[in-house]
Coordinates of C-alpha atoms in Angstrom, one line a residue:
Chain A
M204 CA -13.5 -6.8 -33.2
P205 CA -12.2 -10.1 -34.5
V206 CA -12.8 -11.5 -31.0
L207 CA -16.4 -10.5 -31.2
L208 CA -16.9 -12.0 -34.6
V209 CA -15.5 -15.3 -33.6
V210 CA -17.5 -15.4 -30.4
G211 CA -20.5 -14.3 -32.5
F212 CA -20.1 -17.3 -34.8
I213 CA -19.8 -19.7 -31.9
A214 CA -22.8 -18.1 -30.3
F215 CA -24.7 -18.4 -33.6
A216 CA -23.7 -22.0 -34.0
L217 CA -24.9 -22.7 -30.5
S218 CA -28.3 -21.2 -31.1
D219 CA -28.5 -23.0 -34.4
F220 CA -27.7 -26.5 -33.2
V221 CA -28.9 -26.5 -29.6
G222 CA -32.6 -27.2 -29.5
D223 CA -34.9 -27.4 -32.4
P224 CA -37.3 -24.4 -32.3
V225 CA -39.7 -26.1 -34.7
L226 CA -40.1 -28.9 -32.2
L227 CA -40.4 -26.4 -29.4
Y228 CA -43.1 -24.3 -31.1
L229 CA -45.2 -27.0 -32.5
G230 CA -45.0 -29.8 -30.0
Q231 CA -45.6 -33.4 -30.7
D232 CA -48.7 -33.2 -32.9
Q233 CA -47.3 -31.5 -35.9
T234 CA -48.2 -32.1 -39.5
Q235 CA -45.6 -32.1 -42.3
E236 CA -47.1 -28.9 -43.8
Q237 CA -47.1 -27.0 -40.6
R238 CA -43.5 -28.0 -40.1
E239 CA -42.3 -26.9 -43.5
A240 CA -44.3 -23.6 -43.3
L241 CA -42.6 -22.8 -40.0
I242 CA -39.2 -23.7 -41.2
R243 CA -39.6 -21.3 -44.1
Q244 CA -41.1 -18.7 -41.8
L245 CA -38.1 -18.9 -39.5
G246 CA -35.8 -18.8 -42.5
R247 CA -34.2 -22.1 -41.5
D248 CA -34.3 -23.5 -45.0
R249 CA -31.4 -21.1 -46.1
P250 CA -27.7 -22.0 -46.1
I251 CA -25.9 -21.6 -42.7
F252 CA -23.7 -18.7 -43.8
V253 CA -26.6 -16.7 -45.1
R254 CA -28.3 -17.2 -41.8
Y255 CA -25.1 -16.3 -40.0
A256 CA -24.8 -13.0 -42.0
D257 CA -28.5 -12.4 -41.2
Y258 CA -27.8 -13.0 -37.5
V259 CA -24.9 -10.7 -37.4
W260 CA -26.9 -8.0 -39.2
G261 CA -29.7 -8.5 -36.7
V262 CA -27.3 -8.3 -33.7
L263 CA -25.8 -5.1 -35.0
H264 CA -29.3 -3.6 -35.0
G265 CA -30.0 -4.8 -31.5
D266 CA -32.0 -7.9 -32.6
F267 CA -30.9 -11.0 -30.9
G268 CA -33.8 -13.1 -32.2
I269 CA -36.8 -14.4 -30.3
S270 CA -36.5 -16.6 -27.2
Y271 CA -37.9 -20.0 -27.8
A272 CA -39.1 -20.4 -24.3
A273 CA -40.4 -16.9 -23.4
R274 CA -41.4 -16.1 -27.0
E275 CA -40.2 -12.5 -26.4
P276 CA -37.4 -10.7 -28.2
V277 CA -34.1 -11.8 -26.5
G278 CA -32.9 -8.2 -26.3
Q279 CA -35.9 -7.2 -24.1
L280 CA -35.4 -10.3 -22.0
L281 CA -31.7 -9.4 -21.3
M282 CA -32.7 -5.8 -20.5
Q283 CA -35.1 -7.1 -17.9
Y284 CA -32.4 -9.2 -16.1
L285 CA -29.3 -7.1 -16.7
P286 CA -30.0 -4.3 -14.1
A287 CA -30.2 -6.9 -11.2
T288 CA -26.9 -8.4 -12.2
L289 CA -25.2 -5.0 -12.7
E290 CA -26.4 -3.9 -9.3
L291 CA -25.1 -7.0 -7.6
A292 CA -21.8 -6.9 -9.5
G293 CA -21.4 -3.2 -8.8
I294 CA -21.9 -3.6 -5.0
A295 CA -19.7 -6.6 -4.9
S296 CA -16.8 -5.0 -6.7
A297 CA -17.0 -1.8 -4.7
L298 CA -17.0 -3.9 -1.6
A299 CA -14.1 -6.0 -2.8
V300 CA -12.0 -3.0 -3.7
A301 CA -13.0 -0.9 -0.6
V302 CA -12.0 -3.7 1.8
G303 CA -9.4 -5.6 -0.2
V304 CA -7.1 -2.7 -1.1
P305 CA -6.7 -1.3 2.5
M306 CA -6.3 -4.8 3.8
G307 CA -3.5 -5.5 1.3
V308 CA -1.7 -2.3 2.2
Y309 CA -2.0 -3.0 5.9
T310 CA -0.7 -6.6 5.6
A311 CA 2.2 -5.4 3.5
I312 CA 3.2 -2.6 5.8
H313 CA 2.7 -4.4 9.1
R314 CA 3.8 -7.8 8.0
N315 CA 4.3 -9.4 11.3
T316 CA 1.4 -8.2 13.4
L317 CA -1.2 -10.5 14.7
L318 CA -3.9 -8.8 12.6
S319 CA -1.9 -9.3 9.4
R320 CA -1.7 -13.0 10.2
V321 CA -5.4 -13.2 10.8
F322 CA -6.1 -11.4 7.5
M323 CA -3.7 -13.7 5.6
I324 CA -5.2 -16.9 7.1
G325 CA -8.7 -15.5 6.5
S326 CA -7.9 -14.8 2.9
L327 CA -6.8 -18.4 2.4
I328 CA -10.2 -19.5 3.5
G329 CA -11.8 -16.8 1.3
V330 CA -9.9 -18.0 -1.7
S331 CA -10.5 -21.7 -1.2
L332 CA -14.2 -21.7 -0.1
P333 CA -16.6 -22.4 -3.0
T334 CA -19.1 -19.7 -3.6
F335 CA -22.2 -21.8 -3.0
M336 CA -20.8 -23.1 0.2
L337 CA -20.1 -19.6 1.5
G338 CA -23.5 -18.4 0.3
M339 CA -25.3 -21.1 2.2
L340 CA -23.2 -20.5 5.3
L341 CA -24.1 -16.9 5.2
I342 CA -27.8 -17.7 4.8
L343 CA -27.6 -20.1 7.7
V344 CA -26.0 -17.6 10.0
F345 CA -27.6 -14.3 9.0
S346 CA -31.0 -15.4 7.8
V347 CA -31.8 -18.6 9.6
W348 CA -30.1 -18.1 13.0
L349 CA -30.0 -14.4 13.4
G350 CA -32.9 -13.5 11.0
W351 CA -31.3 -10.2 10.2
L352 CA -31.1 -10.4 6.4
P353 CA -33.3 -11.8 3.7
S354 CA -32.0 -14.9 2.1
F355 CA -33.5 -14.6 -1.4
G356 CA -35.1 -12.4 -3.9
R357 CA -34.6 -8.7 -4.6
E358 CA -37.4 -7.0 -2.8
T359 CA -35.9 -5.0 0.0
V360 CA -33.0 -2.7 0.4
L361 CA -31.2 -5.3 2.4
S362 CA -31.7 -8.0 -0.2
P363 CA -28.4 -7.4 -2.0
V364 CA -26.3 -7.7 1.1
L365 CA -25.8 -11.4 1.4
P366 CA -25.3 -12.2 -2.3
A367 CA -23.0 -9.2 -2.7
V368 CA -20.8 -10.3 0.2
T369 CA -20.7 -13.8 -1.2
L370 CA -19.7 -12.6 -4.6
A371 CA -17.2 -10.1 -3.2
M372 CA -15.5 -12.5 -0.9
F373 CA -13.3 -14.2 -3.5
Q374 CA -12.4 -11.0 -5.3
M375 CA -11.7 -9.3 -2.0
T376 CA -9.2 -11.9 -0.8
M377 CA -7.6 -12.0 -4.3
I378 CA -7.3 -8.2 -4.4
M379 CA -5.8 -8.2 -0.9
R380 CA -3.2 -10.8 -1.7
L381 CA -2.3 -9.2 -4.9
V382 CA -2.0 -5.7 -3.4
R383 CA 0.1 -7.1 -0.6
A384 CA 2.5 -8.9 -3.0
E385 CA 2.9 -5.9 -5.3
M386 CA 3.3 -3.6 -2.3
L387 CA 6.0 -5.7 -0.7
E388 CA 7.8 -5.7 -4.1
I389 CA 7.5 -1.9 -4.4
L390 CA 8.6 -1.2 -0.9
R391 CA 11.9 -2.7 -1.7
A392 CA 12.3 -0.3 -4.7
E393 CA 15.1 2.2 -4.7
Y394 CA 12.8 5.2 -5.1
I395 CA 11.1 4.2 -1.8
R396 CA 14.4 4.2 -0.1
F397 CA 15.2 7.6 -1.6
A398 CA 11.8 8.9 -0.5
R399 CA 12.6 7.9 3.0
A400 CA 16.0 9.5 2.7
R401 CA 14.2 12.7 1.7
G402 CA 12.4 12.6 5.0
L403 CA 8.9 12.1 3.7
S404 CA 6.3 10.8 6.1
D405 CA 5.4 7.1 6.2
R406 CA 1.9 8.0 5.2
A407 CA 3.1 9.8 2.0
I408 CA 5.5 7.0 1.2
H409 CA 3.0 4.2 1.7
F410 CA -0.2 5.7 0.4
S411 CA 1.1 8.1 -2.3
H412 CA 4.4 6.7 -3.6
A413 CA 3.9 3.0 -3.1
L414 CA 0.2 2.6 -3.6
K415 CA 0.1 4.4 -6.9
N416 CA 2.8 2.1 -8.3
T417 CA 1.0 -0.9 -6.9
L418 CA -2.3 0.0 -8.6
V419 CA -1.0 -0.3 -12.1
P420 CA -0.9 -4.1 -12.2
V421 CA -3.7 -4.5 -9.6
M422 CA -6.1 -2.5 -11.7
T423 CA -6.0 -5.0 -14.5
I424 CA -7.0 -7.8 -12.2
I425 CA -9.8 -5.7 -10.6
A426 CA -11.3 -4.8 -13.9
L427 CA -11.1 -8.4 -15.3
Q428 CA -12.6 -9.6 -12.0
F429 CA -15.5 -7.3 -12.6
G430 CA -16.1 -8.9 -15.9
G431 CA -15.9 -12.2 -14.1
I432 CA -18.4 -11.2 -11.5
V433 CA -20.9 -10.1 -14.1
A434 CA -20.4 -13.1 -16.3
F435 CA -20.2 -15.9 -13.8
S436 CA -22.4 -14.8 -11.0
L437 CA -24.8 -17.6 -11.9
V438 CA -23.9 -19.7 -8.9
T439 CA -24.5 -16.9 -6.4
E440 CA -27.6 -15.8 -8.2
T441 CA -29.0 -19.3 -8.1
V442 CA -28.2 -19.8 -4.4
F443 CA -29.9 -16.5 -3.5
E444 CA -32.6 -16.6 -6.3
W445 CA -31.4 -13.3 -7.5
P446 CA -33.3 -12.4 -10.7
G447 CA -30.2 -11.6 -12.8
L448 CA -28.5 -12.8 -16.0
G449 CA -27.1 -15.8 -14.3
R450 CA -30.6 -17.1 -13.4
L451 CA -31.7 -16.3 -17.0
L452 CA -28.9 -18.4 -18.3
V453 CA -29.6 -21.3 -16.0
K454 CA -33.2 -21.2 -17.1
S455 CA -32.4 -21.0 -20.8
V456 CA -30.0 -23.9 -20.5
A457 CA -32.7 -26.0 -18.9
S458 CA -35.1 -25.2 -21.7
A459 CA -32.5 -25.4 -24.5
D460 CA -33.2 -21.8 -25.4
G461 CA -30.5 -21.2 -28.0
P462 CA -31.0 -17.5 -28.8
V463 CA -30.8 -16.5 -25.1
M464 CA -27.6 -18.5 -24.6
S465 CA -25.9 -17.1 -27.6
A466 CA -26.9 -13.5 -26.7
Y467 CA -25.6 -14.1 -23.2
L468 CA -22.3 -15.3 -24.7
L469 CA -22.1 -12.3 -26.9
L470 CA -22.8 -9.9 -24.1
T471 CA -20.1 -11.5 -22.0
A472 CA -17.6 -11.3 -24.7
L473 CA -18.5 -7.7 -25.4
L474 CA -18.1 -6.9 -21.7
F475 CA -14.6 -8.4 -21.5
V476 CA -13.5 -6.6 -24.7
T477 CA -14.8 -3.3 -23.3
I478 CA -13.1 -3.8 -20.0
N479 CA -9.8 -4.6 -21.6
L480 CA -10.1 -1.4 -23.6
V481 CA -11.0 0.6 -20.5
V482 CA -8.0 -0.9 -18.6
D483 CA -5.6 0.0 -21.5
L484 CA -6.9 3.6 -21.4
L485 CA -6.5 3.7 -17.7
Y486 CA -2.9 2.6 -18.0
F487 CA -2.3 5.6 -20.2
A488 CA -3.8 7.9 -17.6
I489 CA -1.8 6.5 -14.7
D490 CA 1.6 5.6 -16.2
P491 CA 3.5 8.3 -17.9
R492 CA 6.0 5.8 -19.3
L493 CA 3.4 4.6 -21.7
R494 CA 2.7 8.0 -23.2
L495 CA 4.6 9.2 -26.1
P496 CA 7.2 11.7 -25.0
R497 CA 6.2 15.1 -25.9
G498 CA 8.7 17.8 -26.7
G499 CA 12.3 16.4 -26.6
A500 CA 14.0 14.1 -24.2
Chain B
M1308 CA 32.6 22.7 15.2
P1309 CA 32.5 19.8 12.6
V1310 CA 29.1 19.3 10.9
L1311 CA 29.3 15.6 11.4
S1312 CA 31.3 13.6 13.9
V1313 CA 31.2 9.9 14.0
R1314 CA 32.8 8.2 17.0
D1315 CA 33.6 4.5 17.3
L1316 CA 30.6 3.5 15.2
V1317 CA 29.8 -0.2 15.3
V1318 CA 27.1 -1.7 13.0
E1319 CA 26.0 -5.2 13.5
F1320 CA 23.8 -7.7 11.7
P1321 CA 22.4 -10.4 14.0
N1322 CA 22.0 -13.7 12.1
R1323 CA 21.4 -17.3 13.0
R1324 CA 25.0 -18.0 13.8
G1325 CA 25.6 -15.0 15.9
V1326 CA 26.4 -11.4 15.0
A1327 CA 28.2 -10.1 12.0
R1328 CA 30.1 -6.8 12.5
A1329 CA 29.9 -4.9 9.3
V1330 CA 31.3 -1.6 10.7
D1331 CA 33.8 -1.9 13.5
G1332 CA 34.8 1.2 15.4
V1333 CA 34.8 3.8 12.7
S1334 CA 35.5 7.5 13.6
F1335 CA 35.8 10.6 11.5
E1336 CA 34.7 14.2 11.3
I1337 CA 33.6 16.5 8.5
D1338 CA 33.8 20.3 8.6
P1339 CA 31.4 22.7 6.9
G1340 CA 32.0 22.8 3.2
E1341 CA 34.4 19.9 3.3
V1342 CA 34.3 16.8 1.1
L1343 CA 35.4 13.6 2.8
G1344 CA 35.9 10.7 0.6
L1345 CA 35.2 7.2 1.9
V1346 CA 36.8 4.5 -0.2
G1347 CA 37.1 0.8 -0.2
E1348 CA 36.1 -2.4 -1.9
S1349 CA 32.5 -3.6 -2.0
G1350 CA 31.6 -4.9 1.4
A1351 CA 34.1 -2.8 3.3
G1352 CA 31.3 -1.2 5.2
K1353 CA 31.3 2.3 3.5
S1354 CA 27.7 2.3 2.4
L1355 CA 26.5 0.9 5.7
T1356 CA 28.4 3.7 7.5
G1357 CA 26.4 6.2 5.4
A1358 CA 23.1 4.3 6.0
A1359 CA 23.8 4.3 9.7
I1360 CA 24.3 8.0 9.8
V1361 CA 20.9 8.7 8.2
G1362 CA 19.2 6.0 10.2
L1363 CA 18.3 3.8 7.2
L1364 CA 20.2 0.6 8.0
P1365 CA 18.6 -2.3 6.2
P1366 CA 17.0 -4.6 8.7
P1367 CA 18.1 -6.4 10.8
G1368 CA 21.2 -4.1 10.9
R1369 CA 21.6 -2.0 14.0
I1370 CA 23.9 0.5 15.5
A1371 CA 25.6 -1.5 18.3
G1372 CA 28.0 1.1 19.6
G1373 CA 29.5 4.5 19.2
A1374 CA 28.0 7.9 18.6
I1375 CA 26.9 10.0 15.7
L1376 CA 26.8 13.8 16.2
L1377 CA 25.3 16.3 13.8
D1378 CA 26.2 19.8 14.7
G1379 CA 27.1 18.6 18.1
E1380 CA 23.8 16.8 18.7
R1381 CA 23.6 13.1 19.0
I1382 CA 21.4 11.6 16.4
D1383 CA 22.1 7.9 16.6
A1384 CA 19.4 7.0 19.0
L1385 CA 16.6 9.4 18.1
P1386 CA 13.0 8.2 17.8
P1387 CA 11.8 7.6 14.2
H1388 CA 9.8 10.8 13.8
R1389 CA 12.7 13.0 14.9
M1390 CA 15.1 11.1 12.6
R1391 CA 12.6 11.6 9.8
A1392 CA 12.6 15.4 10.4
I1393 CA 16.4 15.3 10.0
R1394 CA 16.5 13.2 6.9
G1395 CA 16.1 15.5 3.9
R1396 CA 16.2 18.6 6.0
R1397 CA 19.6 18.4 7.7
I1398 CA 21.1 15.4 5.9
G1399 CA 20.5 14.9 2.2
M1400 CA 21.2 11.7 0.4
I1401 CA 22.2 10.8 -3.2
F1402 CA 22.1 7.2 -4.4
Q1403 CA 23.9 5.3 -7.0
D1404 CA 21.3 4.6 -9.6
P1405 CA 19.5 7.7 -10.8
L1406 CA 17.3 5.5 -13.1
T1407 CA 15.6 3.9 -10.1
A1408 CA 15.8 6.6 -7.5
L1409 CA 13.0 8.7 -8.8
N1410 CA 9.4 7.5 -8.6
P1411 CA 8.3 7.0 -12.2
L1412 CA 4.7 8.0 -11.6
F1413 CA 5.4 11.5 -10.3
T1414 CA 6.7 14.5 -12.1
V1415 CA 10.1 15.8 -11.0
G1416 CA 8.3 18.9 -9.8
Q1417 CA 5.9 16.9 -7.6
Q1418 CA 8.8 15.1 -6.0
L1419 CA 10.8 18.3 -5.4
I1420 CA 7.7 20.1 -4.1
E1421 CA 6.7 17.3 -1.7
T1422 CA 10.3 17.2 -0.3
M1423 CA 10.5 20.9 0.3
R1424 CA 7.0 21.1 1.8
A1425 CA 7.8 18.2 4.1
H1426 CA 10.5 20.3 5.7
L1427 CA 10.0 24.0 5.0
P1428 CA 7.0 26.2 5.6
L1429 CA 6.3 26.9 1.9
S1430 CA 3.0 27.2 0.0
H1431 CA 2.6 25.0 -3.0
R1432 CA 3.2 28.0 -5.3
Q1433 CA 6.4 29.0 -3.5
A1434 CA 7.7 25.5 -3.5
R1435 CA 7.0 25.2 -7.2
E1436 CA 8.9 28.3 -7.9
R1437 CA 11.8 27.0 -5.9
A1438 CA 11.6 23.7 -7.7
I1439 CA 12.1 25.5 -11.0
A1440 CA 15.0 27.5 -9.6
W1441 CA 16.6 24.3 -8.3
L1442 CA 16.3 22.6 -11.7
A1443 CA 18.0 25.6 -13.2
E1444 CA 20.6 25.5 -10.5
V1445 CA 21.5 21.8 -11.3
G1446 CA 21.8 22.6 -15.0
I1447 CA 18.5 21.4 -16.5
A1448 CA 17.6 23.4 -19.5
A1449 CA 14.1 25.0 -19.8
P1450 CA 13.3 24.2 -16.1
S1451 CA 9.9 25.8 -16.1
M1452 CA 8.8 23.3 -18.7
R1453 CA 10.7 20.3 -17.5
V1454 CA 9.3 20.7 -14.0
D1455 CA 6.2 19.0 -15.2
A1456 CA 8.0 16.2 -16.9
Y1457 CA 8.1 12.6 -15.6
P1458 CA 11.5 11.0 -14.8
N1459 CA 11.3 8.9 -17.9
A1460 CA 11.7 12.0 -20.0
F1461 CA 15.2 12.5 -18.5
S1462 CA 18.5 10.8 -19.3
G1463 CA 20.6 9.1 -16.6
G1464 CA 22.9 12.1 -16.1
M1465 CA 19.9 14.5 -16.0
R1466 CA 18.1 12.3 -13.5
Q1467 CA 21.2 12.3 -11.3
R1468 CA 21.1 16.1 -11.5
V1469 CA 17.4 16.0 -10.4
A1470 CA 18.4 13.6 -7.6
I1471 CA 21.1 16.2 -6.5
A1472 CA 18.4 18.9 -6.5
L1473 CA 16.2 16.6 -4.4
A1474 CA 19.0 16.0 -1.9
L1475 CA 19.8 19.7 -1.6
C1476 CA 16.4 21.4 -1.9
A1477 CA 15.7 21.6 1.8
E1478 CA 19.3 23.0 2.3
P1479 CA 20.8 20.3 4.5
R1480 CA 24.0 20.7 6.4
L1481 CA 25.4 17.4 5.2
V1482 CA 25.0 15.4 2.0
I1483 CA 25.8 11.7 1.9
A1484 CA 26.5 10.8 -1.7
D1485 CA 26.6 7.0 -2.0
E1486 CA 28.4 6.1 -5.3
P1487 CA 26.8 9.0 -7.1
T1488 CA 28.7 8.5 -10.3
T1489 CA 29.1 4.8 -10.5
A1490 CA 26.0 4.2 -12.7
L1491 CA 26.8 7.1 -15.0
D1492 CA 28.7 7.3 -18.3
V1493 CA 32.3 8.3 -17.8
S1494 CA 31.8 11.5 -19.8
I1495 CA 29.1 12.6 -17.4
Q1496 CA 30.8 11.6 -14.1
A1497 CA 33.1 14.6 -14.1
Q1498 CA 30.2 17.0 -14.6
I1499 CA 28.1 15.5 -11.8
V1500 CA 31.1 15.5 -9.4
A1501 CA 31.9 19.1 -10.3
L1502 CA 28.3 20.2 -9.8
L1503 CA 28.1 18.5 -6.5
R1504 CA 31.3 20.1 -5.3
R1505 CA 30.3 23.6 -6.5
L1506 CA 26.9 23.5 -4.8
A1507 CA 28.4 22.3 -1.6
R1508 CA 31.1 25.0 -1.7
E1509 CA 28.6 27.7 -2.3
R1510 CA 26.4 26.7 0.6
G1511 CA 29.0 25.4 3.0
T1512 CA 27.4 22.0 2.9
A1513 CA 29.6 19.1 4.0
I1514 CA 29.8 16.1 1.8
L1515 CA 30.4 12.4 2.7
L1516 CA 31.4 11.0 -0.7
I1517 CA 31.2 7.2 -0.7
T1518 CA 32.8 5.6 -3.7
H1519 CA 35.2 2.9 -4.8
D1520 CA 36.4 5.1 -7.6
M1521 CA 39.8 6.7 -6.7
G1522 CA 39.6 9.0 -9.7
V1523 CA 36.4 10.6 -8.4
I1524 CA 38.1 11.0 -4.9
A1525 CA 41.2 12.5 -6.4
E1526 CA 39.1 15.1 -8.2
T1527 CA 36.6 15.9 -5.5
A1528 CA 37.6 15.1 -1.9
D1529 CA 39.5 17.3 0.5
R1530 CA 40.3 14.3 2.7
V1531 CA 40.1 10.6 2.3
A1532 CA 39.3 7.7 4.6
V1533 CA 40.2 4.2 3.3
M1534 CA 38.1 1.4 4.7
Y1535 CA 38.9 -2.3 4.9
A1536 CA 36.7 -5.0 6.4
G1537 CA 34.6 -2.6 8.4
R1538 CA 37.5 -0.4 9.7
I1539 CA 39.3 2.8 8.6
V1540 CA 42.9 1.8 7.8
E1541 CA 44.1 5.1 6.7
I1542 CA 42.8 8.7 6.8
G1543 CA 44.3 12.0 5.7
S1544 CA 44.3 14.7 3.1
T1545 CA 43.6 13.5 -0.4
R1546 CA 47.0 14.6 -1.7
A1547 CA 48.9 12.8 1.1
V1548 CA 46.9 9.6 0.9
I1549 CA 47.3 9.4 -2.9
D1550 CA 50.9 10.5 -3.1
S1551 CA 52.4 8.8 0.0
P1552 CA 50.0 6.2 1.4
S1553 CA 51.5 4.4 4.4
H1554 CA 49.1 1.6 4.9
P1555 CA 49.9 -1.3 2.5
Y1556 CA 46.2 -1.6 1.5
A1557 CA 45.9 2.1 0.7
D1558 CA 49.2 1.8 -1.1
G1559 CA 47.9 -1.1 -3.2
L1560 CA 44.7 0.8 -3.9
M1561 CA 46.6 3.9 -5.1
A1562 CA 48.9 1.8 -7.2
S1563 CA 45.8 0.5 -9.0
I1564 CA 44.9 4.0 -10.4
P1565 CA 46.2 4.5 -13.9
S1566 CA 48.2 7.7 -14.3
L1567 CA 48.5 9.9 -17.3
D1568 CA 52.0 11.2 -16.6
R1569 CA 53.7 8.0 -15.5
P1570 CA 53.4 5.3 -18.1
V1571 CA 53.2 1.8 -16.6
D1572 CA 53.1 -1.6 -18.4
R1573 CA 50.8 -3.2 -15.9
L1574 CA 48.7 -1.8 -13.1
R1575 CA 49.4 -3.5 -9.7
Q1576 CA 46.7 -5.4 -8.2
I1577 CA 46.0 -6.6 -4.6
D1578 CA 45.9 -10.4 -4.6
G1579 CA 43.1 -12.2 -2.8
A1580 CA 39.7 -10.9 -1.7
M1581 CA 38.4 -9.1 1.3
P1582 CA 37.4 -11.6 4.1
R1583 CA 33.8 -12.4 4.7
L1584 CA 32.3 -10.7 7.8
D1585 CA 32.1 -14.0 9.7
A1586 CA 35.7 -14.9 8.9
I1587 CA 37.7 -11.7 9.7
P1588 CA 41.2 -12.8 10.6
A1589 CA 42.7 -12.0 14.0
G1590 CA 45.2 -9.2 14.3
C1591 CA 45.2 -6.9 11.3
A1592 CA 42.3 -7.9 9.0
F1593 CA 44.5 -7.3 6.0
H1594 CA 47.5 -9.4 6.9
P1595 CA 46.7 -12.5 4.7
R1596 CA 46.9 -10.3 1.7
C1597 CA 49.6 -7.9 2.9
P1598 CA 53.0 -8.2 1.1
S1599 CA 54.8 -6.9 4.2
A1600 CA 53.0 -8.7 7.0
F1601 CA 55.0 -10.0 9.9
D1602 CA 54.3 -11.9 13.2
R1603 CA 52.8 -9.0 15.1
C1604 CA 50.2 -8.4 12.4
R1605 CA 48.8 -11.9 12.9
V1606 CA 48.1 -11.4 16.6
E1607 CA 47.6 -7.8 17.5
R1608 CA 45.2 -5.4 15.8
P1609 CA 46.8 -2.0 15.0
E1610 CA 44.9 1.2 15.8
L1611 CA 45.0 4.4 13.8
R1612 CA 47.9 6.6 14.7
D1613 CA 49.8 9.6 13.2
V1614 CA 52.3 8.6 10.7
G1615 CA 53.6 11.8 9.1
P1616 CA 51.0 13.4 6.9
T1617 CA 48.2 10.8 7.4
R1618 CA 46.9 8.5 10.2
S1619 CA 47.3 4.9 9.5
A1620 CA 46.4 1.6 11.2
C1621 CA 49.5 -0.5 10.6
W1622 CA 52.4 -2.0 12.5
L1623 CA 54.9 -1.2 9.8
G1624 CA 57.5 1.4 10.9
Q1625 CA 56.3 1.1 14.5
G1626 CA 59.4 -0.1 16.2
H1627 CA 59.7 -3.5 14.5
G1628 CA 59.9 -4.5 10.9

């Protein structure tokens, strides 16, 4: 909660200081009377703290103010753009986890095989390549040369493929490297040796005993990465002209649209706070050491 | 027929400068229901001997010679899947630190059940019933409740009891207990040792008890093998080795046990340290630290031979002195 209030204030200050709505609404040919009437109408003649309280009150009721540029309620505007971003982030995260985790496990178990080395080198490229660069490369190969996949927009079923892969690449390689590092650590643990001494199969040891222990720290990163994907997908969305929140933000920055920027900021903060909460709850579900001991020790 | 028979076992670790011999020609046998204690300082090769028997030598360690026979069948060169079927089923293992030996994210019941079901044709329900019975057998109170508890709900001694249940639940012929009491409180050590011994007696399970604690050996083992620098220097019945050790190293080791009936001002200690694997002296490896070493000890390596009640690898009393 305190986090949200602080972010709320910053967001409010942003919308208050960036761009003068009066100027935006009235244009150059304004009269002094028009100006003052509008300032009163918008409530901008009141002290800043009163206006902040007003803003918080509004936000709590789902009212983020009116976009200067679109002249629509910001809430509605966000709702228009949010689904596209969530779709993209969801596909990208699922892809990153579905490919990254098995690759991490594989490279940890078969450390010295050729395939592991290829994965590891590939992951270095994945981590270091900037998103826009990767996006453009993918467009070049799959849209321009091969013509298999659409390079922009969100019209067909195949539209999300390229932007999702672009967005997932960084997360995927990160998850892979993280899973590998954790897994290598855990495979040295005494209980893994004991599990081998009990004659369990390699499969049970790797995928049940080791992986479950690996996932506790990896989960945090995956969840925070999801927040990151949603919040910072603006580069990818710009490259692929994906009609999501990132695009909305870029547009609103261009037009100095304060209310939209602050609402975006608030939404992002809310997302991260929620994700942190969910991760903490997941810890509880997975790791019995965090639960309070019930019934004697 | 002995349960376990180890013949001239050699364990080597290849490294950049050549090959280090951690276990060098070790031989012993264990009969059903018998407890053989394997003692020595850290680095003497006792844990590696145990690891070699179950086929879990840490890489790049390898068995470079000799043979290991379980119930008369050679098991030292089996393919991995056959060795896995032996581990847990025919050879159980207990490790030193009960706090880290159990997987923290699985209940003790889950770990017992998966072990039994990996080796025995049991349904989940049957295995669960047996798991509860095993917990009761190793002295866990309210086993039908505790079976669903996670390891963190157990104390160190209780966890070692669970580990014993895990090692024994598929009814192996041999249990290798590697320093099973070292990490435990002194007050609990005796209980754990007694439990292990009772369970082995009842089932005719042979035990290889690896420890550096002579007190544990004196209480538990039927016979003792004393290791030094990768070799057995003396082997015999526990009484004989403790009361009348003939190898000077074994003698020094025994003299370092405090006794309740004989008051002593100061316990004796063996000066110096065990040689590193890459600098094992020629002749008898113990001669630089031996109070009674003479010329022959520096050149020629003694082999184990009968000396009264025990077998000892020492030139003392062999013609020249």
